[in-house]
Each structure stands twice: as structure tokens, then as C-alpha cells.
PDB file of C-alpha atoms in Angstrom:
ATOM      1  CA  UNK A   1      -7.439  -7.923  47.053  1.00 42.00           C
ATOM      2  CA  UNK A   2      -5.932  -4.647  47.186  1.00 44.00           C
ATOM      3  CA  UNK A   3      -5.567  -2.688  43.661  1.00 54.00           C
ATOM      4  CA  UNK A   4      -3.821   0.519  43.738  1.00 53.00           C
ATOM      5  CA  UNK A   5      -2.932   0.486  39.726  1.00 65.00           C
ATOM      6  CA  UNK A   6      -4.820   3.612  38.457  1.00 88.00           C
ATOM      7  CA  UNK A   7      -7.318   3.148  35.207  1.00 90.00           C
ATOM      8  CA  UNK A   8      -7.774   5.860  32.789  1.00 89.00           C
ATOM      9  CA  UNK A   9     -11.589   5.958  31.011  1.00 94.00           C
ATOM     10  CA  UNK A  10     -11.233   5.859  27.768  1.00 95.00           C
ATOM     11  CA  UNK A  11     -12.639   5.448  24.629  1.00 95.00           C
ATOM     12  CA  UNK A  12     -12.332   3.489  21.353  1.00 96.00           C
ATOM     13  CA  UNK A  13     -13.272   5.764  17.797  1.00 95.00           C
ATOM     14  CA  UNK A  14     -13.332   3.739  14.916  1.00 93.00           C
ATOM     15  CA  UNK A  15     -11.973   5.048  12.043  1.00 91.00           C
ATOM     16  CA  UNK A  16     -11.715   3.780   8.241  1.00 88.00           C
ATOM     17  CA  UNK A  17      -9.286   0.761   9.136  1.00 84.00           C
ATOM     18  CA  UNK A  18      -8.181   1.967  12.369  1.00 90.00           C
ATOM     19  CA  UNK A  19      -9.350   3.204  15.447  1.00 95.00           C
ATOM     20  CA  UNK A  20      -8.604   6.239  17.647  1.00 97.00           C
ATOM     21  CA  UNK A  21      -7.703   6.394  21.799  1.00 96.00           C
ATOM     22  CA  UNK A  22      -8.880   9.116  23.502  1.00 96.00           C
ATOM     23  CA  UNK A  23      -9.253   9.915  27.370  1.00 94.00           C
ATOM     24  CA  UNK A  24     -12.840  10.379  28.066  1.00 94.00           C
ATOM     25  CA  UNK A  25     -12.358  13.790  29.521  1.00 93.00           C
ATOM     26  CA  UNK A  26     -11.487  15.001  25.778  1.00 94.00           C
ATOM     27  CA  UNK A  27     -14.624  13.952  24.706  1.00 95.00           C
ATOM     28  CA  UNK A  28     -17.356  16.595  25.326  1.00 96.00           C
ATOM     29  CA  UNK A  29     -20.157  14.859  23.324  1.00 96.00           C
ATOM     30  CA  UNK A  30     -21.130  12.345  20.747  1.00 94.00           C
ATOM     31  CA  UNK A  31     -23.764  12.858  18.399  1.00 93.00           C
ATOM     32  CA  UNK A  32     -25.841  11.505  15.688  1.00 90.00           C
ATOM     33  CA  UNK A  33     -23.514  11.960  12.256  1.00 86.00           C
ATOM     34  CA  UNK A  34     -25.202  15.356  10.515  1.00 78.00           C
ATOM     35  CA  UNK A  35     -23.956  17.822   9.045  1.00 69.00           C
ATOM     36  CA  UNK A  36     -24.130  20.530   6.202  1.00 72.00           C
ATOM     37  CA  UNK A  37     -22.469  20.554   3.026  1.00 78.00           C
ATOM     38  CA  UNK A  38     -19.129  22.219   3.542  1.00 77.00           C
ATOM     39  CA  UNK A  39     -19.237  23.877  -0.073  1.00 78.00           C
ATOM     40  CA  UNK A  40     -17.184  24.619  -2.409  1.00 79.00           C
ATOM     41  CA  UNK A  41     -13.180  25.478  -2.206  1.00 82.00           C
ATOM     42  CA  UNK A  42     -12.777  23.907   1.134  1.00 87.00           C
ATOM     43  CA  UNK A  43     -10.210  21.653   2.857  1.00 90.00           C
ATOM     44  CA  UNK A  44     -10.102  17.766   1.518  1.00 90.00           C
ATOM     45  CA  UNK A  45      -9.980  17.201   5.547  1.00 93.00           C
ATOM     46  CA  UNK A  46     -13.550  19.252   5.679  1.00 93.00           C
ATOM     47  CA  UNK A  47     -16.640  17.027   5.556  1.00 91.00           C
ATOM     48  CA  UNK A  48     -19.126  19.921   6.567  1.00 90.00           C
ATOM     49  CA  UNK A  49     -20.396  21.735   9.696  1.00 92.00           C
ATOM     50  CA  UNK A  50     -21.909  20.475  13.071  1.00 93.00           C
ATOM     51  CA  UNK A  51     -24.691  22.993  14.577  1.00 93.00           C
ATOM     52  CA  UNK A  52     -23.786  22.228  18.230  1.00 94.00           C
ATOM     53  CA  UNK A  53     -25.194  24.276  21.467  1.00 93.00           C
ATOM     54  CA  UNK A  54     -24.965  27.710  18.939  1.00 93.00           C
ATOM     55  CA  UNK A  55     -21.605  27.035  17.495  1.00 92.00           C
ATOM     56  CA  UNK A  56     -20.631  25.567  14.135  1.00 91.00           C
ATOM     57  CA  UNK A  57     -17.968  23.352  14.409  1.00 93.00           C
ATOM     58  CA  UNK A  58     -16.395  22.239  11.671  1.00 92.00           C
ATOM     59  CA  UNK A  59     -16.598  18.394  10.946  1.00 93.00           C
ATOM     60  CA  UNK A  60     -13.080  16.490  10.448  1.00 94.00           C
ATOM     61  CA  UNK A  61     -12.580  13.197   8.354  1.00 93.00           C
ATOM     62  CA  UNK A  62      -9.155  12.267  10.519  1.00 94.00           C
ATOM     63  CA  UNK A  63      -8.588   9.798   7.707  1.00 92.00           C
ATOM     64  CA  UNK A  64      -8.234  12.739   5.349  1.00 93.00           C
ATOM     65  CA  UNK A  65      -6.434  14.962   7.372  1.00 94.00           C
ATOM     66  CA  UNK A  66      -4.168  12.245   7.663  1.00 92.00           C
ATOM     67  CA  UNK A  67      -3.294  11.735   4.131  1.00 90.00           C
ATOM     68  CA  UNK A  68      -5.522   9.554   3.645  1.00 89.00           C
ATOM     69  CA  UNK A  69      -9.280   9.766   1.693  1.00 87.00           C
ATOM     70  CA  UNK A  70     -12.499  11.458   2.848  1.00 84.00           C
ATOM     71  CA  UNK A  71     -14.991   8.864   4.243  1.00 77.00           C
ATOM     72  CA  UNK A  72     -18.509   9.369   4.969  1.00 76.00           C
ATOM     73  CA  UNK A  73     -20.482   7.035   7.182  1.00 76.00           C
ATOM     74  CA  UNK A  74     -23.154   4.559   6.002  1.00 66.00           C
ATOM     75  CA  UNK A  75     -25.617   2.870   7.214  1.00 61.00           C
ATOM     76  CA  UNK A  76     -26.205   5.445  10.259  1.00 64.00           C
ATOM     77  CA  UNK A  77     -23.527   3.591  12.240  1.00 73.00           C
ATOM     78  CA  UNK A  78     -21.480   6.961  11.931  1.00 82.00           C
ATOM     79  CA  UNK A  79     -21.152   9.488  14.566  1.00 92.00           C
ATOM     80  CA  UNK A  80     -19.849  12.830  15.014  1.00 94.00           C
ATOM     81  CA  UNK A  81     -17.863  12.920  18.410  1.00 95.00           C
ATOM     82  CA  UNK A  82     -17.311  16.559  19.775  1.00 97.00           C
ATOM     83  CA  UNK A  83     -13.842  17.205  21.068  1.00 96.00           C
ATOM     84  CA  UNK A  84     -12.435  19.509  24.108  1.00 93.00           C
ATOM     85  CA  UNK A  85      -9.619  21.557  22.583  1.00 88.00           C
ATOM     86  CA  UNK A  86      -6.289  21.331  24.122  1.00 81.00           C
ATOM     87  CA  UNK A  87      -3.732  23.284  22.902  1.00 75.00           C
ATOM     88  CA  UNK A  88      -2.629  27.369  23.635  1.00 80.00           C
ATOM     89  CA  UNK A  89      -5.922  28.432  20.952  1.00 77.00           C
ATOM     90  CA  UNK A  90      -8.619  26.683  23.431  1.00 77.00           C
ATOM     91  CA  UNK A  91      -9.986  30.406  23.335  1.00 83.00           C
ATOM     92  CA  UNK A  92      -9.889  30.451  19.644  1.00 82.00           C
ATOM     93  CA  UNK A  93     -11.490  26.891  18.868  1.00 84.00           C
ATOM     94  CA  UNK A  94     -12.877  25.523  22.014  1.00 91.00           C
ATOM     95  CA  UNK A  95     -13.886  22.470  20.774  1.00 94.00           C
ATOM     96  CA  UNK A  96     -13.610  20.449  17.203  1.00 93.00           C
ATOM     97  CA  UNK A  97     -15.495  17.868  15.878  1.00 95.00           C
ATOM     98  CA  UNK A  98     -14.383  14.235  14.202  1.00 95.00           C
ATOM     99  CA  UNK A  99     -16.865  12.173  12.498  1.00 93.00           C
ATOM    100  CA  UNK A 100     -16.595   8.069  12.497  1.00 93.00           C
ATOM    101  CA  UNK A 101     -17.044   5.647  10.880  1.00 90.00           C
ATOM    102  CA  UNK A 102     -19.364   3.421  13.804  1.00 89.00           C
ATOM    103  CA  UNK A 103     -19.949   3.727  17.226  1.00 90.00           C
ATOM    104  CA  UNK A 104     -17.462   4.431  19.765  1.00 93.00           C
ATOM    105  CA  UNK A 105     -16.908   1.929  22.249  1.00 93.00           C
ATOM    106  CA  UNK A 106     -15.705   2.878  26.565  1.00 93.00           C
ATOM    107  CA  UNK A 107     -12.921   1.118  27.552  1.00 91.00           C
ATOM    108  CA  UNK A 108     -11.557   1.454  31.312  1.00 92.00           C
ATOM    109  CA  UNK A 109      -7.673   0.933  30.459  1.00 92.00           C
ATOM    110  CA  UNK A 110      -4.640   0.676  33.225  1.00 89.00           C
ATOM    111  CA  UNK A 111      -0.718   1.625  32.318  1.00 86.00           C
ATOM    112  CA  UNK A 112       0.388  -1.904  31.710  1.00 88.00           C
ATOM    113  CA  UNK A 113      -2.380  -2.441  28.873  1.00 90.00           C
ATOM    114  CA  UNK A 114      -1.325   0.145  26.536  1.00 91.00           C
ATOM    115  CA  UNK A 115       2.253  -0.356  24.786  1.00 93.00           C
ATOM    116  CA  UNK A 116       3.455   1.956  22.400  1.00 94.00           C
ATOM    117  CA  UNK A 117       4.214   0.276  19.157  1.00 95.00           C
ATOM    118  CA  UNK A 118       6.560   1.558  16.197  1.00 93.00           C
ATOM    119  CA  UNK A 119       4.139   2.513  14.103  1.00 81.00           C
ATOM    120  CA  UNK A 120       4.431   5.042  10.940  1.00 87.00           C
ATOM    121  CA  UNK A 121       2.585   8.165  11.771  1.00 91.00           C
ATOM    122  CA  UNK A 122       0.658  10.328   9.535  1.00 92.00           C
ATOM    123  CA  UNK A 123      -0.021  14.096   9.810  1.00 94.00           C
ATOM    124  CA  UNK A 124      -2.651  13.437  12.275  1.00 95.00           C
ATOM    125  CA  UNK A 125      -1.284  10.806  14.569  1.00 95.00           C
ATOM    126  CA  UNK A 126       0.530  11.375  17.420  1.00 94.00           C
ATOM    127  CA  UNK A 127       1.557   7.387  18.239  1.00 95.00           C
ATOM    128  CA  UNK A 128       0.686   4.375  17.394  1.00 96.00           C
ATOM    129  CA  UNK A 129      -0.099   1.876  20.378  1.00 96.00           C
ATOM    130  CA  UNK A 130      -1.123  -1.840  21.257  1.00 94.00           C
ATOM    131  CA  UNK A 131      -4.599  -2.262  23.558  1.00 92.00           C
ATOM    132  CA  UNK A 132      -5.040  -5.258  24.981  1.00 85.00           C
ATOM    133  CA  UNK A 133      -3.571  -6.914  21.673  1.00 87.00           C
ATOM    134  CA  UNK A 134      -5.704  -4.381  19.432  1.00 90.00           C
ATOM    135  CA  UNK A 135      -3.509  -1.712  17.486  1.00 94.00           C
ATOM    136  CA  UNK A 136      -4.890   1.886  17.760  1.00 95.00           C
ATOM    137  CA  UNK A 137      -3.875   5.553  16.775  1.00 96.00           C
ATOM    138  CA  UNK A 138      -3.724   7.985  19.444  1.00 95.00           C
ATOM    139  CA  UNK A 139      -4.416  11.088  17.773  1.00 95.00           C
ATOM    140  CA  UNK A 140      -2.480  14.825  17.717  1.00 94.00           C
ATOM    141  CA  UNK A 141      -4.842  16.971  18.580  1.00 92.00           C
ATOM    142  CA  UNK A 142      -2.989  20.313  18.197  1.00 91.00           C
ATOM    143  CA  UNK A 143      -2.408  19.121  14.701  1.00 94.00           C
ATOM    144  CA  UNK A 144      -6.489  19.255  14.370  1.00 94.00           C
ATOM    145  CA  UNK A 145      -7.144  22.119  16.130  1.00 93.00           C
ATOM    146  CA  UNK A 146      -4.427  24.071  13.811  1.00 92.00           C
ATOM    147  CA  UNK A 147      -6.263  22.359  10.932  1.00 92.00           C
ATOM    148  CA  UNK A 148      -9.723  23.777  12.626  1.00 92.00           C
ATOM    149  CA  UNK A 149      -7.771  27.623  13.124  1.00 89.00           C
ATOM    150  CA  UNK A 150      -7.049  27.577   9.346  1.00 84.00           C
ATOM    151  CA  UNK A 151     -11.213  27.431   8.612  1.00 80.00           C
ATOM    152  CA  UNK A 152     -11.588  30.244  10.937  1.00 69.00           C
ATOM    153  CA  UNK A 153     -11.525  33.741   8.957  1.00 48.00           C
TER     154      UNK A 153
END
């Protein structure tokens, strides 16, 4: 049997009642889910900071950058998953970091098994699609990233 449809790795972040798409190549690491306090007078988006190969990367809660509240993992299912940048400030903020709320899960995906569905986007979401008959959020990522700029001094 010859195949020539292409396949995209991905993977599958779950969120608080939702989960995230992402290509694997934006995903430069995941991690155990630590991080420091982010203090006082910070972002509601801003659940603390990662120490990662020398930088400090501030930790996003994507369900309260989108609107919605700041959830912390329990249970040590939660992860911190360390993003390539994409937008015009790579320079500036190279990578990011998102914290979840389990395990993230690889899924090898083909055109015909994503559908974009007509979903209500928040802040953070760039569109809302259908997976094999599972809904998920593909995120904006320049919308992080500016979020990320604005904790830079």
C-alpha cells in the first residue's frame, strides 16, 4: 500500500477542561511542574518562574491568560512544557513556558484528521479544531509571547 498523505507529530496539552495542539517542533522540552513564587503585583496569567538551562522563563496558566482562572496542578500529574518562540521577538523571548494540568500525550496526526470547528476563541486561542472526534484549542502563540515581553523590564 502506497501512502503519500504527510503526518505532522504532534502533541496533546491538557489544559483545565480543554486541551492544547501543538506541532512537536514548538515544543523544546517538558519538565517536571516547579516553579518559584511569582510575587507580588504580577500578572493573573503569571504562575511563577521556571529555572531552565540559565534562563528564567516565566510560567503561563493559558487558562488565565485566556480569561479564564489560574490553575495549579495536583497530584504531580502537572507539567511545565517549554515552548520555541515564534513570532518577530524570538531574540527577545526565545522560548516561554506553559504549565498543565497532566501529562501531554504524542499524537502523529494527517490533514484529513484535524477539522476546524466554530468555536468561540478567547485571548489566547488561535482556533478551535476537531481531532479524531476530540475538540482541542490550538493556541496563539504571539499572543503569549507578547504576554511573556510585557514581564520583561
Amino acid at each position: 500500500m502506497n501512502d503519500n498523505s504527510q503526518t505532522l507529530s504532534c502533541v496533546m496539552i491538557p489544559m483545565s477542561g480543554r486541551q492544547l495542539l501543538l506541532p512537536n517542533v514548538s515544543i523544546a522540552e517538558v519538565v517536571d511542574y516547579a516553579s518559584t513564587d511569582a510575587g507580588a503585583n504580577t500578572p493573573e496569567w503569571l504562575v511563577g518562574y521556571l529555572d531552565w538551562r540559565g534562563l528564567q522563563l516565566p510560567v503561563i496558566s493559558y487558562d488565565a491568560a485566556n480569561g479564564g482562572a489560574l490553575t495549579v496542578p495536583g497530584d504531580n500529574r502537572g507539567r511545565i512544557v517549554v515552548l520555541n518562540s515564534i513570532g518577530d521577538h524570538h531574540k527577545e523571548v526565545p522560548f516561554m513556558a506553559l504549565v498543565t494540568q497532566g501529562i501531554p500525550s504524542q499524537a502523529r496526526l494527517t490533514e484529513d484528521q484535524v477539522r476546524k470547528l466554530d468555536g468561540e476563541p478567547g485571548p489566547a486561542d488561535l482556533m478551535q479544531v476537531e481531532v479524531d472526534g476530540e475538540n482541542a484549542w490550538i493556541p496563539n502563540l504571539e499572543f503569549l509571547e507578547s504576554l511573556v515581553r510585557q514581564t520583561r523590564h
